[in-house]
Coordinates of C-alpha atoms in Angstrom, one line a residue:
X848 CA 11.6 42.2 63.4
X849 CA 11.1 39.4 66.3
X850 CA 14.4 38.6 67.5
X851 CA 13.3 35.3 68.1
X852 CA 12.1 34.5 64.5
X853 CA 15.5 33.6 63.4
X854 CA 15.6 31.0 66.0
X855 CA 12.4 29.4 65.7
X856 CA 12.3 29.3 62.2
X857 CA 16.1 27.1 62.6
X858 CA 14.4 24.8 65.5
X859 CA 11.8 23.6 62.7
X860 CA 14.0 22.8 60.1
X861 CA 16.1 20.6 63.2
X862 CA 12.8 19.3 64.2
X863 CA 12.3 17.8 60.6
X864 CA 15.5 17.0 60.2
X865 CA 16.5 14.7 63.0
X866 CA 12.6 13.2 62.4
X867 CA 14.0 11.9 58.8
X868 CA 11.5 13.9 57.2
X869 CA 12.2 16.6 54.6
X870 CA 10.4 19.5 55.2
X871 CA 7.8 21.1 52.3
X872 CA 5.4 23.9 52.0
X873 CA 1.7 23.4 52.0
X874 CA 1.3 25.7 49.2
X875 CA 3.6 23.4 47.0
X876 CA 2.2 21.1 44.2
X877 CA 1.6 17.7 45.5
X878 CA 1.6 14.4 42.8
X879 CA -2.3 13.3 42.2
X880 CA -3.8 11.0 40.2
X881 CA -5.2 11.9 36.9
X882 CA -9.3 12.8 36.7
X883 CA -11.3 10.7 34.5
X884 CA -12.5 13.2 31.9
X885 CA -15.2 12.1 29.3
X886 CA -12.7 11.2 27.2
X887 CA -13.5 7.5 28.9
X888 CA -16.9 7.7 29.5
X889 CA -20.3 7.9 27.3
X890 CA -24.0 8.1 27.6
X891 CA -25.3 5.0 26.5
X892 CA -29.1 4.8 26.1
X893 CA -31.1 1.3 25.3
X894 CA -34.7 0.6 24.1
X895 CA -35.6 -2.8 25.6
X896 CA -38.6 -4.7 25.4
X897 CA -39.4 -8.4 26.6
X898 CA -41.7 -11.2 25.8
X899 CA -44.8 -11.3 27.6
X900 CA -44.0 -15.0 29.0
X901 CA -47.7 -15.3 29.9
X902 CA -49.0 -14.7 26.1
X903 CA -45.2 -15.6 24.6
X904 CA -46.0 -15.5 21.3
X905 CA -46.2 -11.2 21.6
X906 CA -43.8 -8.5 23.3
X907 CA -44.7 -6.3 25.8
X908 CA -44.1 -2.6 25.4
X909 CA -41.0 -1.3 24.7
X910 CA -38.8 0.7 27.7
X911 CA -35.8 3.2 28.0
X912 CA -32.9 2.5 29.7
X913 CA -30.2 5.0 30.3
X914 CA -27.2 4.8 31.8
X915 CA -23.2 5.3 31.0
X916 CA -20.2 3.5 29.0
X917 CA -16.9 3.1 29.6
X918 CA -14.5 3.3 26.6
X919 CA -12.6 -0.4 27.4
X920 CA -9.7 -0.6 24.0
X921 CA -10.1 -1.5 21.1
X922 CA -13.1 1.0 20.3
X923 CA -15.3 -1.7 22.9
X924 CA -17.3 0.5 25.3
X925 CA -18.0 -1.7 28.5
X926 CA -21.4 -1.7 30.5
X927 CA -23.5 -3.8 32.4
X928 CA -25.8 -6.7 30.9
X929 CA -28.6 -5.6 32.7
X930 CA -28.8 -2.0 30.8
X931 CA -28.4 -3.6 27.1
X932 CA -30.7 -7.1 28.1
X933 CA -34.0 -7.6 25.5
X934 CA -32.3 -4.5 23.4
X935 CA -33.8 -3.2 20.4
X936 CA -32.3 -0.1 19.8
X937 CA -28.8 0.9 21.6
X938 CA -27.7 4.8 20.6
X939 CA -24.3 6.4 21.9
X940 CA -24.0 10.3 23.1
X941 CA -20.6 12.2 23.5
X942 CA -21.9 14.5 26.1
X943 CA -19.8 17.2 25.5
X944 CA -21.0 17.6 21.9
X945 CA -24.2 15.8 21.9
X946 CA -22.8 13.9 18.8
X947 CA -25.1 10.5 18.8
X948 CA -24.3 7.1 16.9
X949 CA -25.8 3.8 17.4
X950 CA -24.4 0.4 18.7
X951 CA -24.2 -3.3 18.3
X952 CA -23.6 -5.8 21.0
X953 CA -20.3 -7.4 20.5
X954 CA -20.1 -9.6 23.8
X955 CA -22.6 -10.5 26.6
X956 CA -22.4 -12.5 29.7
X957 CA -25.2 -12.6 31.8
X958 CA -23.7 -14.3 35.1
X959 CA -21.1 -11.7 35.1
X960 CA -23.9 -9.1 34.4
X961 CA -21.2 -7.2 31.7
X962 CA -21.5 -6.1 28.2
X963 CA -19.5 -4.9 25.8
X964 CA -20.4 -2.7 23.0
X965 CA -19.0 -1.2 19.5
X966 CA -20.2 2.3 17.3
X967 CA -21.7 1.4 14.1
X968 CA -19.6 4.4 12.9
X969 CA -16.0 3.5 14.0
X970 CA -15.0 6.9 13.7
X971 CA -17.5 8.4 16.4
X972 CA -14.5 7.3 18.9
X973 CA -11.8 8.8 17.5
X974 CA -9.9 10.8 20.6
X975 CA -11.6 8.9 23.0
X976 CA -9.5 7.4 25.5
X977 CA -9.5 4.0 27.0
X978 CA -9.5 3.7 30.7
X979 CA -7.3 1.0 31.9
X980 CA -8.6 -1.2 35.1
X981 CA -7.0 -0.3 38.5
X982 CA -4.3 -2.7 39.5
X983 CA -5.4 -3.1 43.5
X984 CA -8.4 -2.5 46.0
X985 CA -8.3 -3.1 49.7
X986 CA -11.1 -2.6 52.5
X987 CA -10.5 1.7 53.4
X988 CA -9.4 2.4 49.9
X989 CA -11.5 5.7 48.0
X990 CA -13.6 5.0 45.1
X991 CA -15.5 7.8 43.2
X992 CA -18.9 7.2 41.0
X993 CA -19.3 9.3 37.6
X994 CA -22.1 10.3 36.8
X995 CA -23.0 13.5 34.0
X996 CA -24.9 16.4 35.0
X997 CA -27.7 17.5 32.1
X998 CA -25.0 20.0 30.7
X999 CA -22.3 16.9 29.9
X1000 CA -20.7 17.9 33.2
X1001 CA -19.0 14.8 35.2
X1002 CA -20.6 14.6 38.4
X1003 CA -18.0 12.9 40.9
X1004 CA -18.9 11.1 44.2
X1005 CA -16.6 9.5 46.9
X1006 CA -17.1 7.0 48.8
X1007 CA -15.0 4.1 50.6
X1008 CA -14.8 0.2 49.9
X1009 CA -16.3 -1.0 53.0
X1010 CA -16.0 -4.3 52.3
X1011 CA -15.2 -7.1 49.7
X1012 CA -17.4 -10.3 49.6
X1013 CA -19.3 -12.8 47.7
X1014 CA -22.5 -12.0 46.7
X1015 CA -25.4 -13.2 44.5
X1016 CA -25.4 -10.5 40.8
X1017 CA -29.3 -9.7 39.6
X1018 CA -29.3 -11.6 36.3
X1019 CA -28.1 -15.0 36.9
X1020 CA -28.2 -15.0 41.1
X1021 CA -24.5 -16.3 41.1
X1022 CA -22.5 -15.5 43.8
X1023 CA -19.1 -13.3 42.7
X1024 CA -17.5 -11.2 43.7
X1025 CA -18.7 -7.4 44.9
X1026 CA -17.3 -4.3 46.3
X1027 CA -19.5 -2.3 48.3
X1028 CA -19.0 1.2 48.7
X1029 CA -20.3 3.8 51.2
X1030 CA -21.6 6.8 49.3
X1031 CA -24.6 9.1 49.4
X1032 CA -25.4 8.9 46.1
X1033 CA -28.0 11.2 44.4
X1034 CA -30.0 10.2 41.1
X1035 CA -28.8 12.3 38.3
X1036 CA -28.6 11.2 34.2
X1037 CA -27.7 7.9 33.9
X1038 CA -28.4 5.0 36.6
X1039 CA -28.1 1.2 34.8
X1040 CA -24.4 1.9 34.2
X1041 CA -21.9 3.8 36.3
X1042 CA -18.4 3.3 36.4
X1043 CA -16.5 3.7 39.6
X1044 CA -13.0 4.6 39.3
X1045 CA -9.1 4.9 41.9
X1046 CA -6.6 7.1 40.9
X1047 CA -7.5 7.3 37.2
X1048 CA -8.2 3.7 36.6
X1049 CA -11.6 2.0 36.6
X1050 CA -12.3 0.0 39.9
X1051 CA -15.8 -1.1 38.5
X1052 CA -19.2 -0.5 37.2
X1053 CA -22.4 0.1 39.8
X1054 CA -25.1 -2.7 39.7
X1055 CA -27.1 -1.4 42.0
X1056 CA -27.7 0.9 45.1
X1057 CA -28.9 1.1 48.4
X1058 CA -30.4 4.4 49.0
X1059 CA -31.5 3.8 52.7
X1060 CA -28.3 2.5 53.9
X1061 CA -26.5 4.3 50.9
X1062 CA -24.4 1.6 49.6
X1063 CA -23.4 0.9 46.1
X1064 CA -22.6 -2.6 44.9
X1065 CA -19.3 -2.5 42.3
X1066 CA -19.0 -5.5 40.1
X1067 CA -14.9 -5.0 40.9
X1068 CA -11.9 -5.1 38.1
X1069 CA -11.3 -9.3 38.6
X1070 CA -14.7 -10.0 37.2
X1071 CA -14.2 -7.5 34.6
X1072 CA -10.7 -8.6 33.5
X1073 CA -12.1 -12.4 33.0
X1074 CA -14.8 -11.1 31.3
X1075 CA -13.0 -9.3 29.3
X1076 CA -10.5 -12.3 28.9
X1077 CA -13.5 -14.5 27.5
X1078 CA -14.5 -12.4 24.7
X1079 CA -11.3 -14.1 22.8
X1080 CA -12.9 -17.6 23.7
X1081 CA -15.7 -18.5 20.7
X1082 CA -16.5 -21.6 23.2
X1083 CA -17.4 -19.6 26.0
X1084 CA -20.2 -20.4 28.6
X1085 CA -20.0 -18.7 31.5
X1086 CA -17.7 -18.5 34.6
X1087 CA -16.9 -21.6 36.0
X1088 CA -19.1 -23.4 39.5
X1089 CA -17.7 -25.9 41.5
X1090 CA -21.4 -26.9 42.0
X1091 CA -21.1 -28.2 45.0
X1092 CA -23.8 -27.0 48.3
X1093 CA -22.2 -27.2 51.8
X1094 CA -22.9 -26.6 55.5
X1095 CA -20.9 -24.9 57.8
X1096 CA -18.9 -27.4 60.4
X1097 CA -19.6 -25.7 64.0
X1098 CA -21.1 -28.6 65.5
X1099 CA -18.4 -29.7 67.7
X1100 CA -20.3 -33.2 67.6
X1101 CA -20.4 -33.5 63.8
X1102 CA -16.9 -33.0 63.8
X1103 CA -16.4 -35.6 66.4
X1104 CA -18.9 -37.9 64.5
X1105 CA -17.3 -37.6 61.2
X1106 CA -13.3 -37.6 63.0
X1107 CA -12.6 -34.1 61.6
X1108 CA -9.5 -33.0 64.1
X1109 CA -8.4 -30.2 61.9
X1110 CA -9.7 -26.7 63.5
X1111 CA -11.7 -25.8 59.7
X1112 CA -13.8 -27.5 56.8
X1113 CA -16.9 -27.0 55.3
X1114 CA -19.4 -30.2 55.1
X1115 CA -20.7 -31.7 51.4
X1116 CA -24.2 -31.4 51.5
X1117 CA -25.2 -31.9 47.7
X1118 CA -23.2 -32.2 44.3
X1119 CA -24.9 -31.4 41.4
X1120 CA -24.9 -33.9 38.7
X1121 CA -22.9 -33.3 35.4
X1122 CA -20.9 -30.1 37.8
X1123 CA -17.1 -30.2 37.9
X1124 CA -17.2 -31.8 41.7
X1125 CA -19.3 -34.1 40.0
X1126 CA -16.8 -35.2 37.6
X1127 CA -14.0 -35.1 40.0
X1128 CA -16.1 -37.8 42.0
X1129 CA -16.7 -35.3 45.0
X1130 CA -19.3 -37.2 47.0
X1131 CA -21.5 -35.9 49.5
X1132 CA -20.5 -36.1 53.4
X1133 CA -17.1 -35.0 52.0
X1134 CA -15.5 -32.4 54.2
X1135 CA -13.5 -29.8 52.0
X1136 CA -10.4 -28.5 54.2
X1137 CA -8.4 -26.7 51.7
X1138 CA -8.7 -25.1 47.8
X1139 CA -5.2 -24.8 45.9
X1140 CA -3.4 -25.5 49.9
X1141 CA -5.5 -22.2 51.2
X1142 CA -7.1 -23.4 54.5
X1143 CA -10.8 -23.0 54.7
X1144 CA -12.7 -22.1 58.0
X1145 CA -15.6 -23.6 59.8
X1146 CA -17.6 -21.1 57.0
X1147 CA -15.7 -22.0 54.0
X1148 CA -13.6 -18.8 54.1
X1149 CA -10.3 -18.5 53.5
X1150 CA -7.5 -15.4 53.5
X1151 CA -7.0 -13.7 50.4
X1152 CA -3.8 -11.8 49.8
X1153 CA -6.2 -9.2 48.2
X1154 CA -9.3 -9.4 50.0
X1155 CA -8.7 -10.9 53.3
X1156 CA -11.0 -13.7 54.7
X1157 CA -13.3 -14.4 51.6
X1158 CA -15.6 -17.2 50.6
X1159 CA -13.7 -19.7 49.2
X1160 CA -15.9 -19.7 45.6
X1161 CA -13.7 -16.7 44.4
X1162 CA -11.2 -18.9 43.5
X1163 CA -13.4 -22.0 42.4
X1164 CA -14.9 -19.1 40.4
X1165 CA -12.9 -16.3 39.6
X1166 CA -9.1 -16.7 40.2
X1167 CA -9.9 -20.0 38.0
X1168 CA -10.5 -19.6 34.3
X1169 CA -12.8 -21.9 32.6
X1170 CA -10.5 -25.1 31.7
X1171 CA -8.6 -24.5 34.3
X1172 CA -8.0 -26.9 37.6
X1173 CA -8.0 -26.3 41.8
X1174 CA -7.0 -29.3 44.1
X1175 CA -9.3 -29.4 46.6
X1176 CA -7.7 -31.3 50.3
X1177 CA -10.8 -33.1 51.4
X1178 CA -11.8 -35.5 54.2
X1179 CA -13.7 -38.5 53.0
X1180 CA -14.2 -41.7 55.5
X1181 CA -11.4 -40.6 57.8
X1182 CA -8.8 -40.1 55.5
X1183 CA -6.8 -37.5 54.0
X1184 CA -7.0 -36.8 50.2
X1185 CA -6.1 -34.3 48.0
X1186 CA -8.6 -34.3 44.5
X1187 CA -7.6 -32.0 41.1
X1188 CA -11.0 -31.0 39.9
X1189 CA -11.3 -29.1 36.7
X1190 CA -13.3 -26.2 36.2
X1191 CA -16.2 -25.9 34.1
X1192 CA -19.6 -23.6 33.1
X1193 CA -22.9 -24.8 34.6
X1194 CA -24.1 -27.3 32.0
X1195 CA -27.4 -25.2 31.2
X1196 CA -29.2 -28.2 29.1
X1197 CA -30.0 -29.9 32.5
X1198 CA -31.4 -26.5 34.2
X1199 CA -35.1 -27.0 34.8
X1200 CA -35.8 -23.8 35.7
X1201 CA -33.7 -21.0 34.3
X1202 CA -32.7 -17.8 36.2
X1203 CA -33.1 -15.8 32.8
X1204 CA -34.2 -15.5 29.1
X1205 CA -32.5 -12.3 28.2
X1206 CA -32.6 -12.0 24.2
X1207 CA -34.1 -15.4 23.9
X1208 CA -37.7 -16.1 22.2
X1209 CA -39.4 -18.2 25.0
X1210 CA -40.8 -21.8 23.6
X1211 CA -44.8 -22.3 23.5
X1212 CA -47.3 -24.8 21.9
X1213 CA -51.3 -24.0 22.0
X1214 CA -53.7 -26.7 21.8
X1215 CA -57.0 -25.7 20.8
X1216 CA -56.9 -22.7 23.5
X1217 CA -54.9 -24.2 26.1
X1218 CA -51.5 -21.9 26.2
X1219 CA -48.5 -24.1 27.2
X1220 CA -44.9 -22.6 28.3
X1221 CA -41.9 -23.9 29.8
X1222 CA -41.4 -23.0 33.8
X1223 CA -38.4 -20.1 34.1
X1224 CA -37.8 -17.5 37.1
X1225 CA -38.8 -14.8 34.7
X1226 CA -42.0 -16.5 33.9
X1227 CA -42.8 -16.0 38.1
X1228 CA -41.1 -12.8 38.4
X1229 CA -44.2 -11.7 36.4
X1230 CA -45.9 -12.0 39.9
X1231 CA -43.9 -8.5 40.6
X1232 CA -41.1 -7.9 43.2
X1233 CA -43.1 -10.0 45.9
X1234 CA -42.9 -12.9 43.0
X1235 CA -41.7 -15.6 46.1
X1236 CA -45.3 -15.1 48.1
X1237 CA -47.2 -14.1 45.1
X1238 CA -46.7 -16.7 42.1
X1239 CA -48.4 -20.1 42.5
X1240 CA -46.5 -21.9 45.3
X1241 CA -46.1 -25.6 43.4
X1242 CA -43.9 -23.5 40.6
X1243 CA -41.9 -21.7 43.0
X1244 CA -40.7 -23.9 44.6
X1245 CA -39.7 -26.2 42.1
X1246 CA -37.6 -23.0 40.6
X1247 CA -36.2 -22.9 44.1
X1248 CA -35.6 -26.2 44.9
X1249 CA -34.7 -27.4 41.1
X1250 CA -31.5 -29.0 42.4
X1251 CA -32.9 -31.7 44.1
X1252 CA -34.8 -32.7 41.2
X1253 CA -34.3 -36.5 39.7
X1254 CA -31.4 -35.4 37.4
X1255 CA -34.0 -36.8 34.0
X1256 CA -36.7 -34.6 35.9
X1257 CA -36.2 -32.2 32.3
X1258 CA -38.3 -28.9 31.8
X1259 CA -41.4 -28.1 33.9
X1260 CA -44.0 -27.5 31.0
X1261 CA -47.2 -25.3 32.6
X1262 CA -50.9 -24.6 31.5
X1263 CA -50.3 -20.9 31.6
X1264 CA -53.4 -20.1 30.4
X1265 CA -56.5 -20.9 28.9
X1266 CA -57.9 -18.8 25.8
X1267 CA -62.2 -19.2 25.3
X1268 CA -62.7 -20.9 22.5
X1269 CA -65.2 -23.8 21.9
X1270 CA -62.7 -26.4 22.8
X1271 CA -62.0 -25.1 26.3
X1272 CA -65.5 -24.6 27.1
X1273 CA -65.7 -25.8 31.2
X1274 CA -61.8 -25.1 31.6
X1275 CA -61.9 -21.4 31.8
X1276 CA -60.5 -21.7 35.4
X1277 CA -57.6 -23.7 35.0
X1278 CA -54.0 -22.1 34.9
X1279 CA -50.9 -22.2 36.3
X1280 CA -51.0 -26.1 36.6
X1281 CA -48.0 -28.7 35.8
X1282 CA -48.2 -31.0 32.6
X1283 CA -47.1 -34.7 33.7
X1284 CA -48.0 -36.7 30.5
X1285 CA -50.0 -35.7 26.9
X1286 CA -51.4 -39.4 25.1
X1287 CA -49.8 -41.3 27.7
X1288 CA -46.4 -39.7 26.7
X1289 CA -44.4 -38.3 29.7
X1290 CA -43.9 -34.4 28.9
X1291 CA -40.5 -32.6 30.3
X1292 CA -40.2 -29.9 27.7
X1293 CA -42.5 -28.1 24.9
X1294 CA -41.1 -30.1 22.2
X1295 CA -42.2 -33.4 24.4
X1296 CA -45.6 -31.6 24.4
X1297 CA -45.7 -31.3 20.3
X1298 CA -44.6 -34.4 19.7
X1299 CA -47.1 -36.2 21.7
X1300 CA -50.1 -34.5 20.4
X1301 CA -49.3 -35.5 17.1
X1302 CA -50.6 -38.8 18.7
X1303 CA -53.9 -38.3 20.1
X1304 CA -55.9 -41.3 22.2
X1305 CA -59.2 -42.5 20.5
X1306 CA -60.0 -38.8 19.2
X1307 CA -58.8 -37.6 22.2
X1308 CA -55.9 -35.1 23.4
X1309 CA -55.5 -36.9 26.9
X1310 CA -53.8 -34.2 29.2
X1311 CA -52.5 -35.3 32.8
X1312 CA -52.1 -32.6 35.3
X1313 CA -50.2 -33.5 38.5
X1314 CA -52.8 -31.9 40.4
X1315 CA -57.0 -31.4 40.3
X1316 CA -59.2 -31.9 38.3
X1317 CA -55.9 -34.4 37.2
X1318 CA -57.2 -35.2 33.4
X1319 CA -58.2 -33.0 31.0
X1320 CA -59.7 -34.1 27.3
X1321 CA -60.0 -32.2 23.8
X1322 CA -61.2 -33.0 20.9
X1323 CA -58.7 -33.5 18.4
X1324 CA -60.4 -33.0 15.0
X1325 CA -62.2 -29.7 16.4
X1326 CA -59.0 -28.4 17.4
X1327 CA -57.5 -28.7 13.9
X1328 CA -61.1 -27.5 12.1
X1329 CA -60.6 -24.6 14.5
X1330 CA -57.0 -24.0 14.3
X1331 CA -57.3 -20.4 11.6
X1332 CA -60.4 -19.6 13.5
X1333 CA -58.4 -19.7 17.3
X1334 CA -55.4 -17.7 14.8
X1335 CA -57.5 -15.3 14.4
X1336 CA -59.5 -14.2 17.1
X1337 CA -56.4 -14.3 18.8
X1338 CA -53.9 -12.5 16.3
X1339 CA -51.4 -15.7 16.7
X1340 CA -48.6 -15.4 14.6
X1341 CA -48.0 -19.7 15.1
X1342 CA -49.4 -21.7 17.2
X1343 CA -45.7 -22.9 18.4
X1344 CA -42.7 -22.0 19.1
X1345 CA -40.5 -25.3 20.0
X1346 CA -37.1 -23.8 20.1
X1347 CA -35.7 -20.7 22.0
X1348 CA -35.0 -18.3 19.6
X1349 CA -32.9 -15.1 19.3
X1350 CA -35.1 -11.9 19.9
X1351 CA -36.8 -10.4 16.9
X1352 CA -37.3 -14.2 15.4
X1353 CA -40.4 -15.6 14.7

């Protein structure tokens, strides 16, 4: 044996002694957190299938969606909006057993891009174990994706939360609040849906992923818990907007111009009529310097105890329930004030051009060919991805620019189309044009439109256009004469559709 052994074994032990530390084995258990198993998660796969919105009075063909669920409490299996949106058809798959049920939506909220689901059979559960929502995330922290392998194996893969922002969700395009994590990800069964998950808890479900930079956006635990908090609200409408738009204050001149001393603030730049700024009386050229006494910066930031510096909406629209109030410290004509505003939804009946339709049965009205529909971004997304340079200009940028709309403007109502028929003959060409008046009655939605062609002008159905050829005439007694012919040729179910309806309705 080393004489020497002895000794340096006894010089380690000091070592870790006088260091305050205590020393252990490597070999010796450590404490870990506890793996997700598939007791928590599910394959969830959905057969959706939209409205055509050009022809809106048919479907087009139905699609497979596949992705998985996380068991929530309560039996409520939790996944995103976007895989369950325009569902026909949702089935449930334990993938250990390949034991199937079939679903119902219990709760949706499209600005929050969450769903949450419940088994037909309320035994097909039973063992399953809820996963509870982790308690904290910071910028460094691990975060691991589940996905299964074809066999019902859990695929796990790690990344890091590299950073915590605001940012627009796909449905509604409101900005809340994201995790992004740094993972290279690989496509395996399961994509609209999958959960991310910290020591054992769920840190949130993957909207979407950046292969060439290889970055996954997390809709993060705080938007799930108020979502999950609003499913005992019958009244609920959404999370709530300040609806406010603002400028940054850099300009060292505007600040002098407008006396702003204090180092921050963000400029008022519009209020939208009817928001909660708007009922508070917030004006703009108001300078907001603080939300609940957090300082803002020249950005509208603020530091988060969570999050660090963060845009100052996740309280407005997060931290804040729906009801709930924020005092806002603003500059208005030199002075000082402090304003409580309370938080409400957007008010969607004065949205011209809506960000969605999901599981709604869009409005039309034809007149003898002429194929009428009410603007929406879906409606232009059917230009494809490159929908902004694609879609007719005039319409896009009224969805774009909706908010500085006369606040009466109402629905933009477009000639989608024209069908042949021998009251169209010579208008073949016309589509995609903007309805301004029918029989000298002003038209801001499809009901407008029915109404006033129960009115027609010396014979006539007297269209205005708000651009060439301008006026466009029909004949009203061939129209009707023609109606069950056009229904027909055609295979029209109705030849209106005045209300939105649920999916599946005629």
């Amino acid at each position: 044996m080393n004489p020497l052994l002895p000794i340096v074994i006894l010089l380690f032990f000091i070592q870790a002694s006088v260091l305050g530390g205590t020393f252990q084995p490597r070999f010796k258990n450590q404490t870990t957190a506890p793996e997700v198993t598939s007791k928590s998660i599910l394959r969830v796969n959905s057969t959706n299938q939209v409205y055509d919105l050009g022809s809106p009075w048919q479907k087009k063909p139905p699609t497979g969606r596949r992705g998985l669920g996380v068991l929530v409490g309560d039996g409520s299996i939790l996944v995103t909006a976007d895989l369950v949106a325009n569902s026909n058809f949702i089935e449930l798959e334990l993938p250990a057993n390949a034991k199937k049920s079939t679903a119902t939506i219990q709760h949706i909220d499209y600005e929050s891009n969450l769903a949450l689901l419940r088994a037909t059979d309320p035994e097909f559960l039973a063992g399953m174990i809820p996963l509870k929502l982790a308690e904290k995330i910071s910028i460094g922290d691990s975060a691991t994706v589940l996905q299964f392998e074809p066999n019902g194996e859990i695929a796990r893969t790690t990344g890091r939360i590299s950073s915590i922002s605001i940012a627009p969700y796909p449905l509604e395009n409101v900005g809340l609040l994201v995790f992004k994590i740094s993972m290279p990800l690989q496509q395996r069964d399961g994509s609209f849906t999958l959960p991310a998950v910290h020591g054992g808890r769920l840190v949130g479900l993957l909207m979407r992923y950046d292969s060439r930079n290889q970055t996954a956006d997390i809709i993060p635990m705080p938007i799930i818990s108020r979502f999950l908090a609003s499913t005992t609200q019958p009244d609920f409408k959404g999370f709530p907007r300040l609806g406010v738009s603002f400028a940054p204050l850099r300009d060292p001149q505007l600040r002098r111009f407008i006396g702003l001393t204090e180092p921050g603030g963000i400029y008022v730049t519009k209020v939208t009529p009817k928001s909660s700024a708007a009922s508070a009386g917030l004006r703009e050229g108001d300078v907001i310097l603080a939300v609940n006494g957090r300082a803002l910066d020249q950005d509208g930031n603020y530091e988060d105890a969570d999050y660090g510096r963060i845009l100052f909406s996740h309280i407005t629209g997060t931290l804040t329930p729906a009801g709930g109030k924020v005092v806002l410290k603003i500059l208005r004509s030199g002075k000082i004030e402090e304003v409580p505003v309370a938080m409400k939804p957007l008010d969607r009946s004065s949205v011209v051009s809506p960000s969605f339709l999901s599981d709604a049965a869009p409005p039309y009205f034809i007149l003898g060919g002429m194929v009428f529909v009410e603007l929406s971004r879906p409606y232009l997304q059917e230009w494809g991805a490159e929908w902004t340079k694609n879609a007719p200009q005039r319409l896009v940028n009224y969805d774009a620019f909706q908010d500085e709309l006369p606040a009466d403007r109402g629905k933009i109502v477009v000639l989608a189309q024209i069908l042949p028929t021998p009251d169209t003959i010579g208008y073949e060409n016309i589509e995609n044009v903007v309805i301004k008046e029918l029989n000298g009655r002003p038209v801001k939605s499809i009901a407008d439109l029915a109404e006033a062609a129960k009115h027609p002008v010396e014979g006539f159905q007297k269209i205005k256009l708000e651009e060439d050829p301008t006026w466009l005439f029909l004949d009203a007694a061939s129209i009707e004469a023609n109606r069950t012919q056009l229904m027909e040729h055609y295979e029209l179910p109705a030849t209106e559709r005045l209300n939105p309806a649920t999916s599946g309705q005629p």
